[in-house]
Short mmCIF file of C-alpha atoms in Angstrom, two decimals:
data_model
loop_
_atom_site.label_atom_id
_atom_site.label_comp_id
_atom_site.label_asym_id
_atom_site.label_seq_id
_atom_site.Cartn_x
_atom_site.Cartn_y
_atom_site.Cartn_z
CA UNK A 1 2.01 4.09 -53.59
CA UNK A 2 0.32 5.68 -50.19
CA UNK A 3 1.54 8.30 -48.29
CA UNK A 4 3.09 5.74 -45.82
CA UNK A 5 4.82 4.22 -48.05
CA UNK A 6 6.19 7.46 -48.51
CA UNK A 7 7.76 7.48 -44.73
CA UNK A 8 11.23 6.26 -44.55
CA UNK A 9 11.94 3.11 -42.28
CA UNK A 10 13.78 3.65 -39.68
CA UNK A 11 15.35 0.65 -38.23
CA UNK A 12 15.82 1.98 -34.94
CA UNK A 13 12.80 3.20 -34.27
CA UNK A 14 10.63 1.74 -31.30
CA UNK A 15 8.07 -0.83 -32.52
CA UNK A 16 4.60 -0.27 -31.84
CA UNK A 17 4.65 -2.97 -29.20
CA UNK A 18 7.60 -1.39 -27.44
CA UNK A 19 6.26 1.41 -27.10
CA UNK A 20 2.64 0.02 -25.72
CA UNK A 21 4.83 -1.76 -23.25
CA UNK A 22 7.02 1.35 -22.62
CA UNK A 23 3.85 3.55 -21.99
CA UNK A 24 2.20 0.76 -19.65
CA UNK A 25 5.60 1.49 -17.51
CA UNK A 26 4.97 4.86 -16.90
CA UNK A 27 1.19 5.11 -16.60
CA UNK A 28 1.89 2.66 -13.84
CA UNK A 29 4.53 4.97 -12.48
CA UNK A 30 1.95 7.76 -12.76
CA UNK A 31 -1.06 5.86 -11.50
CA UNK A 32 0.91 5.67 -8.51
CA UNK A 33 1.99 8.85 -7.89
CA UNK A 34 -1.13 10.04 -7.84
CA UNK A 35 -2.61 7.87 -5.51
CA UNK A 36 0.09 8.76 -3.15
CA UNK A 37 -1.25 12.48 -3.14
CA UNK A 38 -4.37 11.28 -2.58
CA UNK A 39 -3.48 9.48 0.50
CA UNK A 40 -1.15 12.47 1.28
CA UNK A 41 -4.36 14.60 1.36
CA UNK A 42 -6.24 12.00 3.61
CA UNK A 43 -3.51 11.30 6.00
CA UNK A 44 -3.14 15.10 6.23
CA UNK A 45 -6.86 14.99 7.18
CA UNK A 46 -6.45 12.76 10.04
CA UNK A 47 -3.84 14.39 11.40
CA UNK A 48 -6.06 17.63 11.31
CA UNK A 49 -8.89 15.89 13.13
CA UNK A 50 -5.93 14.35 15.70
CA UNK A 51 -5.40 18.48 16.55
CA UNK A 52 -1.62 18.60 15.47
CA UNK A 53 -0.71 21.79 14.37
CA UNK A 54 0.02 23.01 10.53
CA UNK A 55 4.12 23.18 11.09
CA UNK A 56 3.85 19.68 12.61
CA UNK A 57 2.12 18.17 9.72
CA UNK A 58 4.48 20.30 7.35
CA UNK A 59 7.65 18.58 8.84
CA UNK A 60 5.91 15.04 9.09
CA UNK A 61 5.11 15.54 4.94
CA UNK A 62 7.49 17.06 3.90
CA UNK A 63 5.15 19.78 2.25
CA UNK A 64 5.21 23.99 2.28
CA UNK A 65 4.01 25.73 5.11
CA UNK A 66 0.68 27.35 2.48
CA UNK A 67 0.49 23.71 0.60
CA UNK A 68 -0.34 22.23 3.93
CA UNK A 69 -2.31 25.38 5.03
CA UNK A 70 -4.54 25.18 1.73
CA UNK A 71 -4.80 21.30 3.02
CA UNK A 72 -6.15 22.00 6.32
CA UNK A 73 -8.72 24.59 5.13
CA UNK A 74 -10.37 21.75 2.82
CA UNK A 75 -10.61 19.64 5.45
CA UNK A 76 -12.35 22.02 7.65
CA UNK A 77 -14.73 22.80 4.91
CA UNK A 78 -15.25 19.46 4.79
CA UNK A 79 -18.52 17.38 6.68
CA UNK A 80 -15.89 16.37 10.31
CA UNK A 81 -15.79 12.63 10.13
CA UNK A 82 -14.64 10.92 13.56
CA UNK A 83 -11.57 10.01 14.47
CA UNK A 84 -10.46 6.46 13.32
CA UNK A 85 -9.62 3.80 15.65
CA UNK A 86 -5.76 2.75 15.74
CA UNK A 87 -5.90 -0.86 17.67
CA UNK A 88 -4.71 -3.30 15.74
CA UNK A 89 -7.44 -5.87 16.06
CA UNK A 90 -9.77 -4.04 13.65
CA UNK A 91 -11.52 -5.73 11.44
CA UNK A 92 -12.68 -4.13 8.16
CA UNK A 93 -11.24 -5.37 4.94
CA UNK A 94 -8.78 -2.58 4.44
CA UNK A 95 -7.08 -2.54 7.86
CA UNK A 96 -6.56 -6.26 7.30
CA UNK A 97 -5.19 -5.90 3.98
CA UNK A 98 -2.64 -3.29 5.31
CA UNK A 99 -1.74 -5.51 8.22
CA UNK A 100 -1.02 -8.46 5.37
CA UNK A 101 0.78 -5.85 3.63
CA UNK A 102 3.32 -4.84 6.42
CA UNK A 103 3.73 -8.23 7.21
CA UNK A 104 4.39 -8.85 4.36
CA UNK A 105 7.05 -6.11 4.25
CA UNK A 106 8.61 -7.28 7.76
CA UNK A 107 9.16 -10.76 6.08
CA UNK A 108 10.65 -9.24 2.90
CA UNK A 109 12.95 -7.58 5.09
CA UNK A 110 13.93 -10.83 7.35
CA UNK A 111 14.90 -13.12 4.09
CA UNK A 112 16.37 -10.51 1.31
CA UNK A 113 16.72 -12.13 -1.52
CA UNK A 114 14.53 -15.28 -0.80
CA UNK A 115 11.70 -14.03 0.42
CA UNK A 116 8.71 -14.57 -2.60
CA UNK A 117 6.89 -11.51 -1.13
CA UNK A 118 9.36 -9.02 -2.16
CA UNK A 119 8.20 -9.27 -6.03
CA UNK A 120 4.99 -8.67 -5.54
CA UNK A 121 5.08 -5.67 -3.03
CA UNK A 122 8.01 -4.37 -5.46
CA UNK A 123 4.91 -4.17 -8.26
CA UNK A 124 2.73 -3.32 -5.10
CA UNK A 125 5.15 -0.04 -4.90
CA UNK A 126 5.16 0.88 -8.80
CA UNK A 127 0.89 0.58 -8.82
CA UNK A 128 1.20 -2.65 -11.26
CA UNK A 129 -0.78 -4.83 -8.19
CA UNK A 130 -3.75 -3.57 -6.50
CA UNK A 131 -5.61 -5.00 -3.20
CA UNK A 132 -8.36 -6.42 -5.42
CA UNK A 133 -9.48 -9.82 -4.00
CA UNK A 134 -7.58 -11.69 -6.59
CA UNK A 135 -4.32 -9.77 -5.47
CA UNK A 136 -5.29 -10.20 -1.93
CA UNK A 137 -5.49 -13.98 -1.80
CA UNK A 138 -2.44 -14.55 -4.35
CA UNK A 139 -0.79 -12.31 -1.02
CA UNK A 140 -2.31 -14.83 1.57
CA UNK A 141 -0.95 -17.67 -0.76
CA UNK A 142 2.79 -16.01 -1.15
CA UNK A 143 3.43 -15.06 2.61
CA UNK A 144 2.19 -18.49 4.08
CA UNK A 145 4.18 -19.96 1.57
CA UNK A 146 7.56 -17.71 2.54
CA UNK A 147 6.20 -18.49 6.48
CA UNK A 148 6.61 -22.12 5.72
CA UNK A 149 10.14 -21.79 4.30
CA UNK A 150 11.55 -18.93 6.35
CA UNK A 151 10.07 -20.34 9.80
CA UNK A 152 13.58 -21.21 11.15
CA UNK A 153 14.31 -17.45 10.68
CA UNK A 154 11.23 -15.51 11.49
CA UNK A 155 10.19 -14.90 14.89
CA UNK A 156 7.16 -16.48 16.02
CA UNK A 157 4.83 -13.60 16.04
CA UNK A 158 4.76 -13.69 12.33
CA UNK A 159 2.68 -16.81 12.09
CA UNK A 160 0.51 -15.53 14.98
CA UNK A 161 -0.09 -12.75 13.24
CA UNK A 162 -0.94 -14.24 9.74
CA UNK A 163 -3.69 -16.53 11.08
CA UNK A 164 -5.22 -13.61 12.77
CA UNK A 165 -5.24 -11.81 9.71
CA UNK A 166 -6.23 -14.75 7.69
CA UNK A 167 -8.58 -15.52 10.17
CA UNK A 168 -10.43 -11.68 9.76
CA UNK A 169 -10.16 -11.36 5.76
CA UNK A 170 -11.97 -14.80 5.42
CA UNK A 171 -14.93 -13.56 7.92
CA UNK A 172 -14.46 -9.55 7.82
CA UNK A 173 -16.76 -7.19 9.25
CA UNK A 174 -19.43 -5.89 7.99
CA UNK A 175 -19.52 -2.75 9.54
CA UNK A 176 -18.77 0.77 7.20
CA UNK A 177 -15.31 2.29 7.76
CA UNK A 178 -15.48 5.62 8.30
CA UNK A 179 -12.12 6.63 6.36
CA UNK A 180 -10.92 5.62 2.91
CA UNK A 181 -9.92 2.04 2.27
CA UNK A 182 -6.69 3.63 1.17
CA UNK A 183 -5.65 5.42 4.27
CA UNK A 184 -6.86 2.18 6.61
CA UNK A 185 -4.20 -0.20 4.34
CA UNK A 186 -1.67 2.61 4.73
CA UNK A 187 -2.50 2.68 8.90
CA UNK A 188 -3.01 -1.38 8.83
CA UNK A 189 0.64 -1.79 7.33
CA UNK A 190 2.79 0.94 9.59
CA UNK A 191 0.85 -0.47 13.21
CA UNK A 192 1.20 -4.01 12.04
CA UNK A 193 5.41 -3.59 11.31
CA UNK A 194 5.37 -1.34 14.50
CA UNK A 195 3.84 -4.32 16.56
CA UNK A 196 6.21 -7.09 14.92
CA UNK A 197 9.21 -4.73 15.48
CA UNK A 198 8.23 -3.92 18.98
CA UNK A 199 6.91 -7.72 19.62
CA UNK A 200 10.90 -9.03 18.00
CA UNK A 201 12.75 -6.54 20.90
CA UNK A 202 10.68 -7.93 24.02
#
């Protein structure tokens, strides 16, 4: 007899499948979270090279006075990058991705509870999907799809602004962004529901 054989059972303990799976759950959860900071710590970048002041970008992130001073004085040690373009009409992978991505959001939000989209940007949200080129074009695939159905619902605009997108992520530019691809999906997706939200009241 081994020492494991030695262990008593215990029927109610977790398997060690369930608790893979159970692990998996909150590494995603984690994996998240601290890509959020990172973008936290790039947005809070921006907004340093936009000239807003330290209590401004405090309130706007919700962060301490010295954790947003200790921020601003990496940033300035930094190399100064320039200031990133905000049109909409960019082209660079990212900033397309983002647009898809708010879109994607603003359709979610038009058809709860039949909308396909809401699934995946639900495991968008927990860090289970990434923007890898797969995940991008599975995207593509869902929100045409919820276009088609939905069309008697969604404003116009929506479909205008898919083939644009689609349009740029099958021919994107070439040409080095000059922030991380991270911030540029996060920009993409808040100007693209902006415009659709803005575009719906006119």
């Amino acid at each position: 007899m081994t020492d494991e054989d030695d262990v008593p059972r215990n029927p109610e303990a977790l398997t060690e499948e369930q608790a893979a799976r159970m692990l998996a759950a909150v590494n995603d959860v984690i994996r998240a979270g601290e890509e959020a900071r990172a973008l936290r710590a790039e947005m809070i970048r921006l907004f340093t090279g936009f000239g807003w002041t330290q209590d401004k970008i405090a309130r706007l992130t919700g962060m301490s006075q010295p954790a947003v001073s200790k921020q601003v004085a990496k940033c300035r040690k930094a190399d100064p990058e320039p200031l990133m373009g905000l049109s909409l009409g960019q082209r660079d992978t990212p900033w397309l991705e983002g647009r898809l991505w708010g879109l994607a959001e603003e359709i979610s939000e038009a058809l709860p509870g039949t909308a396909r989209c809401t699934s995946y940007l639900n495991a968008v949200a927990r860090g289970r999907k990434r923007f890898t080129p797969q995940n991008v074009d599975e995207l593509r695939r869902i929100v045409e799809e919820d276009l088609r159905l939905g069309r008697a619902e969604l404003p116009g605009g929506y479909r205008d602004a898919y083939d644009e997108i689609s349009r740029g992520l099958d021919i994107p530019s070439k040409a080095a962004a000059i922030a991380p691809a991270s911030v540029r999906r996060a920009l993409g997706c808040q100007i693209q529901r902006d415009r659709l939200r803005s575009d719906s009241r006119t």
